[in-house]
Coordinates of C-alpha atoms in Angstrom, one line a residue:
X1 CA 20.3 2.7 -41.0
X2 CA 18.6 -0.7 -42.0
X3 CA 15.4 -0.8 -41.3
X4 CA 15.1 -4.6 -41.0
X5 CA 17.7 -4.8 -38.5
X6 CA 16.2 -6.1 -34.7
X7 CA 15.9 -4.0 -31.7
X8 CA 18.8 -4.1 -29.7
X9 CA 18.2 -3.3 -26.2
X10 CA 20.9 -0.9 -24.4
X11 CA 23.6 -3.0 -22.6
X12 CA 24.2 -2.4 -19.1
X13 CA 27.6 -0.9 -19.6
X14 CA 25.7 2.2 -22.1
X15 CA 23.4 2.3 -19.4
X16 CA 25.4 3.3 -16.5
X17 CA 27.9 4.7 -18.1
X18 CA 27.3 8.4 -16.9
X19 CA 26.5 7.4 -13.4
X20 CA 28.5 8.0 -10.7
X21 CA 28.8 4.7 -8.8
X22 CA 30.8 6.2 -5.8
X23 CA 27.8 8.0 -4.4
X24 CA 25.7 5.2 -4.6
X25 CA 24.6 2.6 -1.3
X26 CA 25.2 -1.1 -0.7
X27 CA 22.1 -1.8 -2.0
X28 CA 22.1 0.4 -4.9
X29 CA 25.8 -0.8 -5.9
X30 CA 24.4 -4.3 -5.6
X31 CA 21.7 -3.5 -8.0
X32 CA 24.0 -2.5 -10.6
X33 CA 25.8 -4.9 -10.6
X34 CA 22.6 -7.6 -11.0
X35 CA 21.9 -6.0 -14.1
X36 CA 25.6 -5.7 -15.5
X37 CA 26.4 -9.6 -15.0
X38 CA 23.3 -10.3 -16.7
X39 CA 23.5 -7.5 -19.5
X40 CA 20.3 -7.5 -20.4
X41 CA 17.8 -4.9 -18.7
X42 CA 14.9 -6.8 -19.9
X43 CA 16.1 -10.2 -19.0
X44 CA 17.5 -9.1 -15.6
X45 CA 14.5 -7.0 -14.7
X46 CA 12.3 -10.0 -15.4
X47 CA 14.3 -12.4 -14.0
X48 CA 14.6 -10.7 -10.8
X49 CA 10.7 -10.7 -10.4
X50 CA 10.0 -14.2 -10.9
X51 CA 13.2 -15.0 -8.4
X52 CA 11.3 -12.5 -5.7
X53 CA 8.5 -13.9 -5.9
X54 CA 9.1 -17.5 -6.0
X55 CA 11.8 -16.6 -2.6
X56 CA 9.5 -14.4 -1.0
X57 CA 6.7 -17.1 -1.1
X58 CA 7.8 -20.4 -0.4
X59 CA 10.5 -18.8 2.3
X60 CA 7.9 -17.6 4.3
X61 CA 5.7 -20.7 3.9
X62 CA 8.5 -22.4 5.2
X63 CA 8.1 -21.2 8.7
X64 CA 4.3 -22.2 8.8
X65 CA 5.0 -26.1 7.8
X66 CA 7.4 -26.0 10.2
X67 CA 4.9 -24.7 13.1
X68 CA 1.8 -26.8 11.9
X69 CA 4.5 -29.7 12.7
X70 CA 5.6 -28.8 16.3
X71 CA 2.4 -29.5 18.7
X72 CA 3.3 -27.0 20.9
X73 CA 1.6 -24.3 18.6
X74 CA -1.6 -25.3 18.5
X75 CA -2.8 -23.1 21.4
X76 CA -2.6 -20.6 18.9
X77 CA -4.1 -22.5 16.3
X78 CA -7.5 -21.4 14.8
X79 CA -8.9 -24.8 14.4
X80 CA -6.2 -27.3 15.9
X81 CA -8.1 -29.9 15.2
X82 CA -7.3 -29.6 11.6
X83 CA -4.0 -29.8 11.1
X84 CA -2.7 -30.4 7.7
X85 CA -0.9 -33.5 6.4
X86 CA 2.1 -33.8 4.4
X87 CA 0.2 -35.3 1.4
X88 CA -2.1 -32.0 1.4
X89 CA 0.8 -30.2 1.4
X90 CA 2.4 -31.4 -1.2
X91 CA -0.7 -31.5 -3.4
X92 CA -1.3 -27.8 -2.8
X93 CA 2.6 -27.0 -3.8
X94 CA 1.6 -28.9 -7.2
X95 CA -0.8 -27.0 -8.2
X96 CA 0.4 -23.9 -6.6
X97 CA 3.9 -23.9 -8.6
X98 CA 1.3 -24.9 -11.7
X99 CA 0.0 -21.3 -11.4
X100 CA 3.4 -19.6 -10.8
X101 CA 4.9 -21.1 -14.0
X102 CA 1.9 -20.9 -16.1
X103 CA 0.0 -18.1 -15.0
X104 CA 2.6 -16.0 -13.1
X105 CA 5.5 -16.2 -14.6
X106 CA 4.6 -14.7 -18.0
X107 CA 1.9 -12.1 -16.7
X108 CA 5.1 -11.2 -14.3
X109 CA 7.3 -11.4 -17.5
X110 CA 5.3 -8.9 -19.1
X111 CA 3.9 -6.2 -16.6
X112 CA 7.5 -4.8 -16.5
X113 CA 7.8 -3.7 -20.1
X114 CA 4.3 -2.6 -19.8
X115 CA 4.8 -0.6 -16.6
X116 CA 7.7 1.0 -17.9
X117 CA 5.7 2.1 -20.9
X118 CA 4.1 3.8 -18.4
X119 CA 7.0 5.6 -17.0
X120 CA 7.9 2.8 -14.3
X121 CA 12.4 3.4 -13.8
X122 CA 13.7 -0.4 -13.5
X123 CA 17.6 -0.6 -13.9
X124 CA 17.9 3.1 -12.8
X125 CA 19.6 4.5 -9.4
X126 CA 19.7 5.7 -7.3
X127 CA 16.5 4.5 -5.6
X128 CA 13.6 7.1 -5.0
X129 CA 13.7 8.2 -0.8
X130 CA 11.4 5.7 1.6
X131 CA 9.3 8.4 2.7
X132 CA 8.1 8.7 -1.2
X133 CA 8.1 4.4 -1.2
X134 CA 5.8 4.3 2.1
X135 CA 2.8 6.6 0.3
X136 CA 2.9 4.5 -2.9
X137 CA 2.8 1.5 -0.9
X138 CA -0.3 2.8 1.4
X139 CA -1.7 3.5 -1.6
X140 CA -1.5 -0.2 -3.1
X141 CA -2.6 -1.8 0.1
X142 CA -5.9 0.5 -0.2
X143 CA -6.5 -0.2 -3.8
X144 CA -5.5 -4.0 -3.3
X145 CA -7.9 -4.3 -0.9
X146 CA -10.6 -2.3 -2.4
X147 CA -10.4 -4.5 -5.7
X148 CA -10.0 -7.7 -4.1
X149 CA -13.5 -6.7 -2.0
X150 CA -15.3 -6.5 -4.8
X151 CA -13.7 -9.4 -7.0
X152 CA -14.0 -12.0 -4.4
X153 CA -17.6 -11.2 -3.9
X154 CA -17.9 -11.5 -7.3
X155 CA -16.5 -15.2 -7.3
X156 CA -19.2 -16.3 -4.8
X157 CA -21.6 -16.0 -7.1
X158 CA -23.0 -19.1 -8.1
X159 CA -21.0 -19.9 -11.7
X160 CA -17.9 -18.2 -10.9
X161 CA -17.7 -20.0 -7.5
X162 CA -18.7 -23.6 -8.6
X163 CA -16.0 -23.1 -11.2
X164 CA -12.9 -21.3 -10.5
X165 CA -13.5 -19.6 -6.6
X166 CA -14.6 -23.7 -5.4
X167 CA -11.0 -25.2 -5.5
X168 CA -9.7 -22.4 -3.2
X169 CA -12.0 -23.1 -0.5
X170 CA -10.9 -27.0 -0.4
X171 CA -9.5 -26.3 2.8
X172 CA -11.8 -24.8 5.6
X173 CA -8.8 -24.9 7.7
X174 CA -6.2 -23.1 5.5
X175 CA -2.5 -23.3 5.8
X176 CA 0.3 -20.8 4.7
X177 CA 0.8 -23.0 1.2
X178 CA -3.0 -22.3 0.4
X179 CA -2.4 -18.7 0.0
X180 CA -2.1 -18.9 -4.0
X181 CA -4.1 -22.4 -4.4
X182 CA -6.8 -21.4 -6.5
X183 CA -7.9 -21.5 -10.0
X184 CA -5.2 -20.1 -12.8
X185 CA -8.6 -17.7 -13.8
X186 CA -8.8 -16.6 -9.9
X187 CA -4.9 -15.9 -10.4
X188 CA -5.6 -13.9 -12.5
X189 CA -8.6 -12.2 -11.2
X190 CA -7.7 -11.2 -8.1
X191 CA -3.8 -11.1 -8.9
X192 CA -4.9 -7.9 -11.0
X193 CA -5.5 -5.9 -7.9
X194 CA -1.8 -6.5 -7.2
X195 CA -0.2 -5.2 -10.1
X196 CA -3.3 -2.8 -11.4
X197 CA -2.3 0.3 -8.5
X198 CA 1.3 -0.1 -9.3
X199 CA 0.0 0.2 -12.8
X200 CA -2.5 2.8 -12.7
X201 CA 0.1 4.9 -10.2
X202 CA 2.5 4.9 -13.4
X203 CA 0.1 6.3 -16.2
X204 CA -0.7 9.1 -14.0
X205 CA 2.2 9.7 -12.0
X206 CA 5.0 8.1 -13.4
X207 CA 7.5 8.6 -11.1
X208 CA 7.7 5.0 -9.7
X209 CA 10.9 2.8 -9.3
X210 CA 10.3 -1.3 -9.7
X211 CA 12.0 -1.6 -6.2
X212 CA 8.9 -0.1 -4.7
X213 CA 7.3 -2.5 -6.9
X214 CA 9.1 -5.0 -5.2
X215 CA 9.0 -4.0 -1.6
X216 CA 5.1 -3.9 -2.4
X217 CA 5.0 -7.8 -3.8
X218 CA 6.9 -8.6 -0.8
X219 CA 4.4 -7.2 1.9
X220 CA 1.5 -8.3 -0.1
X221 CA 2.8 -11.9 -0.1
X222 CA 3.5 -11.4 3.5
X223 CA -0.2 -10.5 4.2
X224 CA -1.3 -13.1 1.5
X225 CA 0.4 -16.2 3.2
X226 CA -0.4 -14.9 7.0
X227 CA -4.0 -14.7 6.4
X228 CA -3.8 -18.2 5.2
X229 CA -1.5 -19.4 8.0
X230 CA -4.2 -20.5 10.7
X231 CA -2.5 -19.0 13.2
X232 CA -3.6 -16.3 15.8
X233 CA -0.8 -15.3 17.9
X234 CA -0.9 -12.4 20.8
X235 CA 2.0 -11.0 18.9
X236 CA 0.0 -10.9 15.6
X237 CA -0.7 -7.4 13.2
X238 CA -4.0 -7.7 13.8
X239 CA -3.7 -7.2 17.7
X240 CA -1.4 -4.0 16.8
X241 CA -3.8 -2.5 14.1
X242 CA -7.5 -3.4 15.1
X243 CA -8.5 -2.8 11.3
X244 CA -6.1 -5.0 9.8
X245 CA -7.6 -8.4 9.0
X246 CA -5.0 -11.1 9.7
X247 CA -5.4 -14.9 9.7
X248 CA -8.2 -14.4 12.5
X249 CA -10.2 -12.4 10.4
X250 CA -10.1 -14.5 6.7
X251 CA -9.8 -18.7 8.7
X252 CA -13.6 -17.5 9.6
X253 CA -14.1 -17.0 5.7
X254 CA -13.1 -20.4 4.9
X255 CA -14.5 -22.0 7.8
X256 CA -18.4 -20.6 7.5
X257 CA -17.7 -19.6 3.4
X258 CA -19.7 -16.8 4.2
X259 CA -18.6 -12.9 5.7
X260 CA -15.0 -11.5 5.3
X261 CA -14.0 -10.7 1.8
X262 CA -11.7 -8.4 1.7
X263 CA -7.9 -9.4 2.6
X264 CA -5.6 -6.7 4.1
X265 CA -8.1 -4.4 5.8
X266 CA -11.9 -5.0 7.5
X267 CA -13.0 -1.8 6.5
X268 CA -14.9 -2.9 3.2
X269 CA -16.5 -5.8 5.1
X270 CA -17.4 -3.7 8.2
X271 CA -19.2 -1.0 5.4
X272 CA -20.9 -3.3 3.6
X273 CA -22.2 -5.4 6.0
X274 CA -20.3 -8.7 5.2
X275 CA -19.0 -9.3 8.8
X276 CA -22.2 -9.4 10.7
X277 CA -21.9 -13.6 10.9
X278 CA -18.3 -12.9 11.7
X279 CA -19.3 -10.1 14.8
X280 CA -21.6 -12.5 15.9
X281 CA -19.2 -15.4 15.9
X282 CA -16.7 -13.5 17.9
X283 CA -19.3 -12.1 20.7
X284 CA -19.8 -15.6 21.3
X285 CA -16.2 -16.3 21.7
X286 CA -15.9 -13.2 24.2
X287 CA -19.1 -14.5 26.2
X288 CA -17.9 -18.0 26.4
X289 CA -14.4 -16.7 27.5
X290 CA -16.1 -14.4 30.7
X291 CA -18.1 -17.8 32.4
X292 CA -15.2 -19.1 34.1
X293 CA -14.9 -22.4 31.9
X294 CA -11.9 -24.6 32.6
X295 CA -10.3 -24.9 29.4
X296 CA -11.2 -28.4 28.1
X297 CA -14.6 -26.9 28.8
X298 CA -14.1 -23.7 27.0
X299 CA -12.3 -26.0 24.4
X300 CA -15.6 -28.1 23.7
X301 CA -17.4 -24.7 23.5
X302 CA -15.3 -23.5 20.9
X303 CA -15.5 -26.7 19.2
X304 CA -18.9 -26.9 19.1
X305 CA -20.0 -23.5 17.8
X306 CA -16.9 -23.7 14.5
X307 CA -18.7 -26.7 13.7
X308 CA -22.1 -25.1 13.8
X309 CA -20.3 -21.9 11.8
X310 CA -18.9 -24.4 9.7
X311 CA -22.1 -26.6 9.1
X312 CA -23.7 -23.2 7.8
X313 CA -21.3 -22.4 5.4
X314 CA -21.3 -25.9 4.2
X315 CA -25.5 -25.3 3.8
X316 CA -24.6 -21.7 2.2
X317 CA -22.1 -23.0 -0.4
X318 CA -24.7 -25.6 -1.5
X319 CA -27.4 -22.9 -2.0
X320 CA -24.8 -20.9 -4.2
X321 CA -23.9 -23.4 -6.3
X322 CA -27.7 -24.1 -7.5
X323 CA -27.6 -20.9 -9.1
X324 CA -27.3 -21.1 -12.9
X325 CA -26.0 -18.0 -15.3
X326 CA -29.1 -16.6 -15.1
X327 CA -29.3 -16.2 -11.1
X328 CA -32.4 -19.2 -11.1
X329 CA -32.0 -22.0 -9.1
X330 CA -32.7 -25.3 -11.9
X331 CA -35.9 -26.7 -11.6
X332 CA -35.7 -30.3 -9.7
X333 CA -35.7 -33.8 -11.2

């Protein structure tokens, strides 16, 4: 054999061609047949990840424009009084599709081959059963969360917030869009926390299909980009699950800068003590709500004591970004 010759990667008729496609589901048969039109496992697998994710976000962005422009929502907006504007909109989808193409897109590109390295199936069916999909999933959410605890924390420090961390917390009111508007180095930060369990799970497990993978980035977008929405409705998760975090739980983040780290859970907060502003915020809300106001009274209530939050965390942001790389605040002029 020459030596010199290049790799040639298995075509998608060698790969399937002992598998039985009879026996296979709708979904299964429709994954085949992804990868034999495009006939390159690496190019499809690749190509289907970057498609996912750029669907998965923006479509479910789109509903939150849509309700930030019908009035009749803002009963269960956060702060209704800040309701963002087509230009901020459209300034946060620049720089957010920035990040995707030149950020995302190639660390996307490349997990795959690294993760199959690993042991990570891709092209191959049939599809491992849900019950074994739901465990590797709990376990990414945990891990997720765990790691984007500690990382966020870490980019309130003085440096790495004035830096990178400062352009994500432009908006004290965020909005669905705002989700992934952040520094390409925060991208990259916390975006490890994403792909680092499905990761991890392959070099010592190894039995993990990409569709998990998948289902996982879809969820995790989900979470991502209703956390960001602004919106607290009766029907959300957060009323379901009393430890999952939800939009309620990170809009007092950006509001007050301080308290609330974590994203899918409020267990790391609620251990570490980084939600004591928040508990206090909210017995507030719950006192105010059992004196009877009339709701333009209740209204004015609420009003005032965001902006007082708000003022803090303004006061708070300003102290953190004194701090030089060597934790002293600079002497004064």
């Amino acid at each position: 054999m020459n030596s010199t010759a290049p790799f040639v990667h298995p075509s998608a008729d060698v790969l399937y061609a002992n598998t039985d496609l009879s026996k296979l589901s709708f979904l299964e048969t429709q994954w085949v047949a992804w990868y034999m039109w495009i006939n390159n496992p690496i190019l499809a697998t690749g190509l289907a990840s970057f498609l996912l994710h750029e669907i998965v976000y923006f479509g479910r962005c789109i509903p939150w424009i849509i309700i930030d422009a019908i009035p009749y929502f803002r009963k269960w907006k956060l702060q209704p009084s800040k309701i963002p504007t087509a230009q901020e909109q459209w300034e946060c989808t620049k720089q957010v599709l920035f990040s995707h193409f030149m950020v995302e897109l190639p660390v996307i590109w490349l997990f795959h081959p690294m993760a199959e390295a690993f042991g990570m199936a891709t092209w191959q069916v049939p599809f491992p059963h849900w019950k074994q999909q739901v465990l590797q999933i709990a376990f990414f959410f945990v891990f997720e969360d765990m790691f984007h605890f500690f990382a966020h924390r870490a980019l309130h420090w003085g440096p790495l917030y004035k830096h990178i961390h400062k352009i994500h917390h432009k908006y004290s009111a965020p909005f669905g869009l705002a989700a992934e508007y952040a520094h390409p180095a925060e991208v990259m930060i916390l975006g490890t926390g994403t792909i680092a369990g499905p990761l991890l799970y392959c070099a010592f497990r190894g039995d993990l299909h990409i569709v998990t993978v998948y289902a996982w980035i879809t969820l995790r977008l989900f979470q991502a980009i209703d956390a960001h929405s602004g919106y607290d409705f009766p029907w959300s998760l957060q009323h379901i699950l009393p430890f999952w975090s939800g939009a309620e739980h990170h809009d007092f983040h950006h509001m007050a800068f301080v308290n609330n780290f974590s994203t899918s859970f409020r267990w790391c907060d609620h251990l570490f003590g980084t939600d004591t502003k928040y508990q206090e915020y909210r017995k507030r809300i719950t006192e105010m709500k059992k004196l009877n106001l009339s709701k333009e009274e209740f209204d004015a209530m609420e009003r005032k004591l965001a902006a007082a939050a708000e003022q803090e965390g303004l006061r708070a942001e300003a102290e953190v970004e004194q701090y030089s790389l060597t934790g002293k605040k600079p002497k004064s002029e």
